[in-house]
mmCIF file of the C-alpha atoms, coordinates in Angstrom:
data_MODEL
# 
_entry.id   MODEL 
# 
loop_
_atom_site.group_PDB 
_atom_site.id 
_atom_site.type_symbol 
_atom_site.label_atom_id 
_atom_site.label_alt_id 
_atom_site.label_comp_id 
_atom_site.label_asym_id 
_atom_site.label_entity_id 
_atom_site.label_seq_id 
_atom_site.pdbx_PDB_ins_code 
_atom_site.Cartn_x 
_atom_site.Cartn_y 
_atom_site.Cartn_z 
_atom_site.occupancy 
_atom_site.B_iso_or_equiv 
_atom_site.pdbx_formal_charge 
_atom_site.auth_seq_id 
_atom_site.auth_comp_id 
_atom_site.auth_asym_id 
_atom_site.auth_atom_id 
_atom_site.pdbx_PDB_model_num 
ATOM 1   C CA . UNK A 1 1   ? 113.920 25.415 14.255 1.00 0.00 ? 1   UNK A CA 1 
ATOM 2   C CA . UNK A 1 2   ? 113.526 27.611 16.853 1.00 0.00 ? 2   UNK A CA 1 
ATOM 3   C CA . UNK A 1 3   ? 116.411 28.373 18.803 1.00 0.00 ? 3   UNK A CA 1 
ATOM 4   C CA . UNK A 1 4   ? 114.770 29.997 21.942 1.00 0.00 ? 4   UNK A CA 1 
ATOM 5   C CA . UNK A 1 5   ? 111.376 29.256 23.674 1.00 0.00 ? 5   UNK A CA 1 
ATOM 6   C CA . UNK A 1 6   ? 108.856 31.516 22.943 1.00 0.00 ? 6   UNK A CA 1 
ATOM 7   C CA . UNK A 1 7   ? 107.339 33.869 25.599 1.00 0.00 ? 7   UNK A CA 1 
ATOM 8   C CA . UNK A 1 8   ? 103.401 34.497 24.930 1.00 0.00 ? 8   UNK A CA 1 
ATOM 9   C CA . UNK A 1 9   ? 101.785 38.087 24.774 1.00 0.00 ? 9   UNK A CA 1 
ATOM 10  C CA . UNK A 1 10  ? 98.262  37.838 25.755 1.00 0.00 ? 10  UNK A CA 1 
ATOM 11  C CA . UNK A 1 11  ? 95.647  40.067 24.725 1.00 0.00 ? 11  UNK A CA 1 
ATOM 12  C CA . UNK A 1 12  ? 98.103  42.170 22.515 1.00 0.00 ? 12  UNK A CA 1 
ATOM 13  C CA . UNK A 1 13  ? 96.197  45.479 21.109 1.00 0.00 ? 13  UNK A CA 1 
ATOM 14  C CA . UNK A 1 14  ? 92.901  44.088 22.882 1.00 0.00 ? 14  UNK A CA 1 
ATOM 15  C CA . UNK A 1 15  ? 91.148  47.235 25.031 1.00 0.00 ? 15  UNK A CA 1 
ATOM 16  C CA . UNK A 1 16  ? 88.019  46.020 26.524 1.00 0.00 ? 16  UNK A CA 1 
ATOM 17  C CA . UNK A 1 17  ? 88.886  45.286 30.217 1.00 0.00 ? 17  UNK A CA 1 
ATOM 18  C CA . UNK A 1 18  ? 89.984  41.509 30.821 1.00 0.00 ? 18  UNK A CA 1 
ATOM 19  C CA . UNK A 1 19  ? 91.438  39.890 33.476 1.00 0.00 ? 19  UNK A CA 1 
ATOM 20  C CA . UNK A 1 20  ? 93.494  36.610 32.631 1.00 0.00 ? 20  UNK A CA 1 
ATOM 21  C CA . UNK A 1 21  ? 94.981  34.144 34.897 1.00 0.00 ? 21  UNK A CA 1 
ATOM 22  C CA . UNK A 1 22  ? 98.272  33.111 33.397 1.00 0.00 ? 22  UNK A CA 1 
ATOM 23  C CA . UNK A 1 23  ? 101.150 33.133 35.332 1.00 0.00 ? 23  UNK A CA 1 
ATOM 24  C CA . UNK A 1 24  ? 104.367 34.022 33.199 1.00 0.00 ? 24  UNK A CA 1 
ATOM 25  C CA . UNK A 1 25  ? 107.571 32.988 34.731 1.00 0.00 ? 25  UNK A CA 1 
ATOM 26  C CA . UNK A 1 26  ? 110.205 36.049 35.984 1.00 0.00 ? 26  UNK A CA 1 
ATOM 27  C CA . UNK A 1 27  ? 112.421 35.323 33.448 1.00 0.00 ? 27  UNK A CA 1 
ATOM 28  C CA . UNK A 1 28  ? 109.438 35.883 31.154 1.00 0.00 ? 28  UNK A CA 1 
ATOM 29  C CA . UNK A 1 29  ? 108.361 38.680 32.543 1.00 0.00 ? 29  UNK A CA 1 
ATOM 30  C CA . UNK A 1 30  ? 111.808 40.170 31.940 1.00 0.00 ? 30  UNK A CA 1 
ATOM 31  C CA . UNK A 1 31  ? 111.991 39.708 28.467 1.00 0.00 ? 31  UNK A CA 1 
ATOM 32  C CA . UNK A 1 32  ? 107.919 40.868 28.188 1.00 0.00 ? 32  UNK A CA 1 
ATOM 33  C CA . UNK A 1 33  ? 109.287 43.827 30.292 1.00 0.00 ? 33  UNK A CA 1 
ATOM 34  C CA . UNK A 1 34  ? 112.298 44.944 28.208 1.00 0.00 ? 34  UNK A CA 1 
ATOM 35  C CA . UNK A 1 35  ? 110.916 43.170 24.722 1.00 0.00 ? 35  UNK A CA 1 
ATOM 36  C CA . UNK A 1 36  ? 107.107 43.617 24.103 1.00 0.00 ? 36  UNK A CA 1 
ATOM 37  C CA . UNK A 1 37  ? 106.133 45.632 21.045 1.00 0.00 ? 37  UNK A CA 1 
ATOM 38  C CA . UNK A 1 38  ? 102.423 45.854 22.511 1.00 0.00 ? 38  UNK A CA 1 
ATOM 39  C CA . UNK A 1 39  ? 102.179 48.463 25.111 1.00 0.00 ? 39  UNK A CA 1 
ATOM 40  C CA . UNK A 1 40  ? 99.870  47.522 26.984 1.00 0.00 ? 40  UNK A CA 1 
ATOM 41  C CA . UNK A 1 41  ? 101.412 43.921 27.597 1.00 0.00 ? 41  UNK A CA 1 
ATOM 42  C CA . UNK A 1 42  ? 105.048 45.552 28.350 1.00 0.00 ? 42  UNK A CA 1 
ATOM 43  C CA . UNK A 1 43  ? 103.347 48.053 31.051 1.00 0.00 ? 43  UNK A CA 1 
ATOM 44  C CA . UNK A 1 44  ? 101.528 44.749 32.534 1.00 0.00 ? 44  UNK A CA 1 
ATOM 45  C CA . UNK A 1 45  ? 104.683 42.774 32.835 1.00 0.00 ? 45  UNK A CA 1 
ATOM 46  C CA . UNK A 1 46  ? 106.571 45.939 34.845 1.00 0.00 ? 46  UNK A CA 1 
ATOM 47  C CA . UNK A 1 47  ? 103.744 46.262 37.035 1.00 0.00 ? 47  UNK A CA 1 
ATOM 48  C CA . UNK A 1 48  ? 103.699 42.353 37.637 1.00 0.00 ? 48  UNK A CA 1 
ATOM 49  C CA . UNK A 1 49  ? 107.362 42.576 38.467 1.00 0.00 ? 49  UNK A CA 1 
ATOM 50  C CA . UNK A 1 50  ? 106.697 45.907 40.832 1.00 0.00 ? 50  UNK A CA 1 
ATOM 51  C CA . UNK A 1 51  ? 104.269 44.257 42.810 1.00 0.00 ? 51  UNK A CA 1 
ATOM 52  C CA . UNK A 1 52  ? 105.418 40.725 43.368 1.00 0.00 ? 52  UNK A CA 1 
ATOM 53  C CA . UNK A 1 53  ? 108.306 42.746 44.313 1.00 0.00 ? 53  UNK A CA 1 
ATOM 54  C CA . UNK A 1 54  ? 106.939 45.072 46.812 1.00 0.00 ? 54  UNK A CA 1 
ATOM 55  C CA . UNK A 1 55  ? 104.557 42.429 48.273 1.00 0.00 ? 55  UNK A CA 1 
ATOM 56  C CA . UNK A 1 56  ? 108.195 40.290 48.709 1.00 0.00 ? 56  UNK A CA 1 
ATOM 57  C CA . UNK A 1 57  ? 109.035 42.962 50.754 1.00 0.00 ? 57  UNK A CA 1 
ATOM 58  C CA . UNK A 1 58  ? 106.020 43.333 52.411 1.00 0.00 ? 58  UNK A CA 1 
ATOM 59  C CA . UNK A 1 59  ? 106.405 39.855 53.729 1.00 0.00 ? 59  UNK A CA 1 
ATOM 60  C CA . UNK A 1 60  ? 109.570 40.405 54.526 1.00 0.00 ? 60  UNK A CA 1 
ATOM 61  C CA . UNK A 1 61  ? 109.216 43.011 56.958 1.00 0.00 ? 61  UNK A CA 1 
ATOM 62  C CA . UNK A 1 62  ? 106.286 41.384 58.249 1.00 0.00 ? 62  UNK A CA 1 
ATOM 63  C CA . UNK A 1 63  ? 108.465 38.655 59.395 1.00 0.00 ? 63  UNK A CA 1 
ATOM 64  C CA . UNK A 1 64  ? 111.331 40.695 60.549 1.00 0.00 ? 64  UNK A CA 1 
ATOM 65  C CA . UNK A 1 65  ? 113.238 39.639 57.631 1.00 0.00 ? 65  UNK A CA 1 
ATOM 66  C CA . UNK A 1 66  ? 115.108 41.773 54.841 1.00 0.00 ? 66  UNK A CA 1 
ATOM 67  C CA . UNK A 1 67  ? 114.638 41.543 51.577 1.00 0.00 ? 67  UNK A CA 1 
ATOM 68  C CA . UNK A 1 68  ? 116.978 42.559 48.635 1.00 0.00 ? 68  UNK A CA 1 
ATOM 69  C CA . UNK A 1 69  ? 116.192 43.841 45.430 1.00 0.00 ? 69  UNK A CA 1 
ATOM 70  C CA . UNK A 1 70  ? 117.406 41.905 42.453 1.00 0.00 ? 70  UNK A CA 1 
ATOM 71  C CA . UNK A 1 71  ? 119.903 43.637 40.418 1.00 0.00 ? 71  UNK A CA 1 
ATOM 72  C CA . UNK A 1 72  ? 118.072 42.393 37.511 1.00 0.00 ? 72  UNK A CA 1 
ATOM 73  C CA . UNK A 1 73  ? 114.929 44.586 38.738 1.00 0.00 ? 73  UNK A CA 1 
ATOM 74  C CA . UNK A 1 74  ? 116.660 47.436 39.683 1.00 0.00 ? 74  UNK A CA 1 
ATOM 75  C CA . UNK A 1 75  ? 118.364 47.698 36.470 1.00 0.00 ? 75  UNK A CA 1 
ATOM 76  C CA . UNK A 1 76  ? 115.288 47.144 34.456 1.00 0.00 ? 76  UNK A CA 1 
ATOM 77  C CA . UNK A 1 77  ? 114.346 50.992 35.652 1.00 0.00 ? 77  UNK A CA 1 
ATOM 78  C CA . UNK A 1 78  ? 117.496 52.361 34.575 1.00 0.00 ? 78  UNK A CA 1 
ATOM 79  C CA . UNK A 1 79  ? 116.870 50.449 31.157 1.00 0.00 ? 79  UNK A CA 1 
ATOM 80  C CA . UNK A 1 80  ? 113.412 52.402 30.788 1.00 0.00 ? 80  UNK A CA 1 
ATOM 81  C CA . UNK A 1 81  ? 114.474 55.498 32.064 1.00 0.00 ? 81  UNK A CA 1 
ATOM 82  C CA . UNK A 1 82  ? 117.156 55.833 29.104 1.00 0.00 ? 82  UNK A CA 1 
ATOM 83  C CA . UNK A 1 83  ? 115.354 54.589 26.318 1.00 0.00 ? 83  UNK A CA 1 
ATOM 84  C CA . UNK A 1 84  ? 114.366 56.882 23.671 1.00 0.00 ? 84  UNK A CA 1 
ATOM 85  C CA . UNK A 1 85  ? 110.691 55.944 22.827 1.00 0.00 ? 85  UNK A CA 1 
ATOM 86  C CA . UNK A 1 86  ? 108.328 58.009 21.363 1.00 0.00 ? 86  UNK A CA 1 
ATOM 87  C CA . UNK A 1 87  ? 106.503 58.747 23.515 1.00 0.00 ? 87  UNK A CA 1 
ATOM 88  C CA . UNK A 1 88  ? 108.194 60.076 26.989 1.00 0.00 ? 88  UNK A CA 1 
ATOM 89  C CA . UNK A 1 89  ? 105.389 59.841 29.226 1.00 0.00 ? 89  UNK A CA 1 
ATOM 90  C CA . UNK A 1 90  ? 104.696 56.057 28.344 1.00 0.00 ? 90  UNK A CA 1 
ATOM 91  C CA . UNK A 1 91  ? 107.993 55.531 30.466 1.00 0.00 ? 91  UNK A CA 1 
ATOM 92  C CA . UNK A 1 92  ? 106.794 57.420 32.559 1.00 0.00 ? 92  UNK A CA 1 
ATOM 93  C CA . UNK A 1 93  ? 104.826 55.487 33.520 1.00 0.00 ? 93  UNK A CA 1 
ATOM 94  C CA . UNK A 1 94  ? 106.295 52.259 32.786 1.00 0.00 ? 94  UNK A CA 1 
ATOM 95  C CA . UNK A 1 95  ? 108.889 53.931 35.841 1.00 0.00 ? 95  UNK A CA 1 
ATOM 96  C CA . UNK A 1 96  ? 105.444 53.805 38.445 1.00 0.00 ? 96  UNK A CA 1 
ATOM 97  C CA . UNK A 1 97  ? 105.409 51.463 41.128 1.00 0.00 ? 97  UNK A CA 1 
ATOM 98  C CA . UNK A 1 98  ? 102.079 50.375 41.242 1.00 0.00 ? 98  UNK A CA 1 
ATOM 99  C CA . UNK A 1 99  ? 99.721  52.644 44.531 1.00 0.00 ? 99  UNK A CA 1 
ATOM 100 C CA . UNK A 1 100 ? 99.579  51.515 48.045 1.00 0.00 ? 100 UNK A CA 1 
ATOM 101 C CA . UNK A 1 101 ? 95.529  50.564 47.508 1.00 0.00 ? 101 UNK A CA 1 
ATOM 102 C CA . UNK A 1 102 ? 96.006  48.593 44.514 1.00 0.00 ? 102 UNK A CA 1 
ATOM 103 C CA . UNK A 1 103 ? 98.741  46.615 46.241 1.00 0.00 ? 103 UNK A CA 1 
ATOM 104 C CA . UNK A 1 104 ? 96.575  46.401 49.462 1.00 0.00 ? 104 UNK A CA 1 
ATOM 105 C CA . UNK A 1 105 ? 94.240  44.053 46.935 1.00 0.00 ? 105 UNK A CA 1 
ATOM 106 C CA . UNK A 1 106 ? 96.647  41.202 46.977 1.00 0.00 ? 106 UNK A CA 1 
ATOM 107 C CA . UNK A 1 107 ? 96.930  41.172 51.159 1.00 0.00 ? 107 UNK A CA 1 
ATOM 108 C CA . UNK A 1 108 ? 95.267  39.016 53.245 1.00 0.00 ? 108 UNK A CA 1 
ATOM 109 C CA . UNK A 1 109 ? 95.872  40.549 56.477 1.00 0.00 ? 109 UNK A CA 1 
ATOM 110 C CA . UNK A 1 110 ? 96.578  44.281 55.785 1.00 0.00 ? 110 UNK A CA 1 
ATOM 111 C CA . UNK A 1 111 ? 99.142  46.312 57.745 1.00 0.00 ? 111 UNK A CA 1 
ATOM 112 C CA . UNK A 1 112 ? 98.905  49.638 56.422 1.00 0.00 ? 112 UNK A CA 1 
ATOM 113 C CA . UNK A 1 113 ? 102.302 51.326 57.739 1.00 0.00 ? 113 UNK A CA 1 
ATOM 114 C CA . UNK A 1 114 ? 104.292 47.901 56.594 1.00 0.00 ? 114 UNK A CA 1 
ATOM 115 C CA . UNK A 1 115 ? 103.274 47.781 52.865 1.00 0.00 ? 115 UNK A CA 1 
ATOM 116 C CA . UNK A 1 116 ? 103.617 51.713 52.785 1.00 0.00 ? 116 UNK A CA 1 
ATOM 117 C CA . UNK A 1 117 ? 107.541 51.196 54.154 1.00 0.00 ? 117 UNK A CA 1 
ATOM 118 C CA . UNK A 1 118 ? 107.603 47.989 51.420 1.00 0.00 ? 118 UNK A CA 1 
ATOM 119 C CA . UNK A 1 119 ? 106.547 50.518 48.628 1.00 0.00 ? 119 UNK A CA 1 
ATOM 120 C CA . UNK A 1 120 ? 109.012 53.573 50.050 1.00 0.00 ? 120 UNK A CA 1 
ATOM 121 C CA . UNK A 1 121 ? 111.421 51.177 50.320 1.00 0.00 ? 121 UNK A CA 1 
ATOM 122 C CA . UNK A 1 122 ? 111.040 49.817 46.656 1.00 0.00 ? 122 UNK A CA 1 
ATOM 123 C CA . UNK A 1 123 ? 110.960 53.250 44.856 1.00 0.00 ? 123 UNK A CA 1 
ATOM 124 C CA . UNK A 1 124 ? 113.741 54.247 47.294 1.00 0.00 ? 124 UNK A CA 1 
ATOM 125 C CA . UNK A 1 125 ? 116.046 51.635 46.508 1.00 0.00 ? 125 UNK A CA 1 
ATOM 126 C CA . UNK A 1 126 ? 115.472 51.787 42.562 1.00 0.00 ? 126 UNK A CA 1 
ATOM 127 C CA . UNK A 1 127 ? 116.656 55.321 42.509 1.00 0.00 ? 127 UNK A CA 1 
ATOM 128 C CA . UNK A 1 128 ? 119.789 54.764 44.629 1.00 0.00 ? 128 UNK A CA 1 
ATOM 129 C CA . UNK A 1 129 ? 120.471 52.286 42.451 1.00 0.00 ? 129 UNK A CA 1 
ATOM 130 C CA . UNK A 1 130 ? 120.371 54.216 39.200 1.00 0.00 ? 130 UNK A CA 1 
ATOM 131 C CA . UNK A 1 131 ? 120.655 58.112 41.159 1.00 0.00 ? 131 UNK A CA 1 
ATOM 132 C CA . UNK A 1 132 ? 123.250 58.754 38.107 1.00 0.00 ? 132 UNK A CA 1 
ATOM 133 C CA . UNK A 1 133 ? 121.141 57.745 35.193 1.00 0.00 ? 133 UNK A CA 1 
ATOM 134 C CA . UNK A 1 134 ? 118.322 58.948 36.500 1.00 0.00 ? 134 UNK A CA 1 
ATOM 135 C CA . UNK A 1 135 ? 119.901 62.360 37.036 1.00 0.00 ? 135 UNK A CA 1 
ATOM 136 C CA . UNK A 1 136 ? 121.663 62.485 33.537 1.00 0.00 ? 136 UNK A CA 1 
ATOM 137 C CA . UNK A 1 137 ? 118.500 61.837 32.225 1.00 0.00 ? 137 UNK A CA 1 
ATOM 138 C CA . UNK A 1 138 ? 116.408 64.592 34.181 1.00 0.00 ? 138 UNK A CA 1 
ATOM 139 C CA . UNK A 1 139 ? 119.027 67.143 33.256 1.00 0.00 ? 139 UNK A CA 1 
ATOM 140 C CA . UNK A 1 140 ? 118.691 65.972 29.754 1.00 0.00 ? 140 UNK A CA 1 
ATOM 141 C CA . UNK A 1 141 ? 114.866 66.282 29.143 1.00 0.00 ? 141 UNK A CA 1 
ATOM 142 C CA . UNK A 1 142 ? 115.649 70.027 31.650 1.00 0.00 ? 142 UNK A CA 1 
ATOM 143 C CA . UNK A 1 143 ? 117.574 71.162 28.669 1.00 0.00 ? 143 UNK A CA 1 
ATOM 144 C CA . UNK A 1 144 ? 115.053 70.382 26.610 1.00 0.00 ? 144 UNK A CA 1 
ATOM 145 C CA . UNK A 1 145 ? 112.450 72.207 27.946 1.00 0.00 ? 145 UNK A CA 1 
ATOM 146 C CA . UNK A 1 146 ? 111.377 75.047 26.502 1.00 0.00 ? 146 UNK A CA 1 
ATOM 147 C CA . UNK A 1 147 ? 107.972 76.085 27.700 1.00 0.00 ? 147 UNK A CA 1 
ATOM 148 C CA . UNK A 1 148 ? 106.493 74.535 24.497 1.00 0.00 ? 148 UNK A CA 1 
ATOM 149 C CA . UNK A 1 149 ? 102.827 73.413 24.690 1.00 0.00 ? 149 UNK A CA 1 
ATOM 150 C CA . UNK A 1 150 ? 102.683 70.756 22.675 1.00 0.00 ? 150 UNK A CA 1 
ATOM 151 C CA . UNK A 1 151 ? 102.223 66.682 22.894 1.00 0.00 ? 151 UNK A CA 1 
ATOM 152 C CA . UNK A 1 152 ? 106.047 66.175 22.661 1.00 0.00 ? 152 UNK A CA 1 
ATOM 153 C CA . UNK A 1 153 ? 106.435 68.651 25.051 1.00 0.00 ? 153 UNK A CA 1 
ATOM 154 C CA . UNK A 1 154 ? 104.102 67.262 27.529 1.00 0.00 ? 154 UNK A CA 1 
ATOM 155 C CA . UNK A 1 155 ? 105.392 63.633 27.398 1.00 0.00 ? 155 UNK A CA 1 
ATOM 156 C CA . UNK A 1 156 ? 109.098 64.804 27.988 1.00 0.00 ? 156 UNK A CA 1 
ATOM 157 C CA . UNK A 1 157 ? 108.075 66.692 31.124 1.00 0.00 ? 157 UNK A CA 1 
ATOM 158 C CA . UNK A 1 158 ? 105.963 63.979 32.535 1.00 0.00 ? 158 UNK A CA 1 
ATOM 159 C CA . UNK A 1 159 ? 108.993 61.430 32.402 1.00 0.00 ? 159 UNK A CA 1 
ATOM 160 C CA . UNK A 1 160 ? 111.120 64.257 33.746 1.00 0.00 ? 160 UNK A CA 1 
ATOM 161 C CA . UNK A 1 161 ? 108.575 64.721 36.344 1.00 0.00 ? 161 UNK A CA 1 
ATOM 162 C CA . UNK A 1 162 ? 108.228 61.097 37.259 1.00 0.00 ? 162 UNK A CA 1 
ATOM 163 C CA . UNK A 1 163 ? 112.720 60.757 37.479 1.00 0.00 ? 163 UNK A CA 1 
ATOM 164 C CA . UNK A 1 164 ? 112.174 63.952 39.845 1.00 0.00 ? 164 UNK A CA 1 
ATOM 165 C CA . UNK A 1 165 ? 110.040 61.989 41.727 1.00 0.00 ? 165 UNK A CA 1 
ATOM 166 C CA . UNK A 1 166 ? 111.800 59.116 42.581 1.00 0.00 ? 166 UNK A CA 1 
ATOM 167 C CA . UNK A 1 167 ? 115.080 61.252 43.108 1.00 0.00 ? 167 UNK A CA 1 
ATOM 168 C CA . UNK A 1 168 ? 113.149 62.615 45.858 1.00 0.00 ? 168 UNK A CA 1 
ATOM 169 C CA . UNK A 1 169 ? 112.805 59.680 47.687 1.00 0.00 ? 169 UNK A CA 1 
ATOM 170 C CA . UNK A 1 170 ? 116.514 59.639 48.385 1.00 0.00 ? 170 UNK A CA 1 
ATOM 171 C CA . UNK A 1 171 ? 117.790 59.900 51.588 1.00 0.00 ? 171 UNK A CA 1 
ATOM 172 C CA . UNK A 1 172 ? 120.934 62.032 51.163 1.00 0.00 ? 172 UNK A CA 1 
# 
């Protein structure tokens, strides 16, 4: 028996360049998010959740709405920022909000200044929301840092350099 449903991993350790239409569920992509063994497939589901989120609040502001962040998504960032993987710079960039021109792909009618607020806004809000974690773990990898040149060394400072980043975008 199986006591929960099972959430499908597509194209787990597959590198040529493939484009699949399947479209996993939130909850899904949660558990892919915070669950998948496969790299690849755990950086896809973020960056699914980053952009239906930012294009959410691209519509949003288009209509003169607002648009909240779920607590589930903003704690999701916290959750990657303090995990001890590895390999550092893989949350790194699990942390990035996917670009302004790769979000412009999924708008019909393209208001420059509007998705560029919706993706501010986005990065903005996720480090409010976890400005203390974030900042525990930027002082953290700080202490770390030596001035080493190695791999290790590297991946620690592009995390680091990626929490720096989105501290930044706080207005204070």
């Amino acid at each position: 028996n199986i006591e929960a449903r099972p959430v499908p991993s597509f194209l787990r350790g597959f590198s040529a360049p493939v484009q699949m239409n399947f479209e996993h569920s939130v909850s899904d992509l949660y558990f892919l998010a915070q669950h998948d063994q496969d790299p690849f497939a755990r950086w896809e589901a973020v960056q699914t959740l980053g952009v239906k989120t930012c294009l959410g609040f691209y519509e949003a502001l288009k209509r003169g709405q607002r648009f909240d962040l779920t607590k589930e998504f903003l704690q999701l960032f916290g959750k990657i920022a303090n995990e001890k993987h590895p390999d550092q710079a893989y949350l790194g960039f699990l942390l990035a909000i996917a670009s302004e021109e790769y979000l412009g792909q999924f708008v019909t009618e393209l208001q420059p200044d509007l998705l560029h607020q919706a993706r501010e806004q986005v990065v903005r809000q996720i480090a409010e929301f976890n400005r203390n974690l974030f900042f525990s773990r930027y002082m953290e990898l700080q202490r770390q840092e030596t001035g080493e040149v190695s791999t290790a060394a590297s991946s620690r400072r592009a995390l680091k350099n990626r929490l720096l980043s989105m501290l930044g975008r706080i207005n204070d």
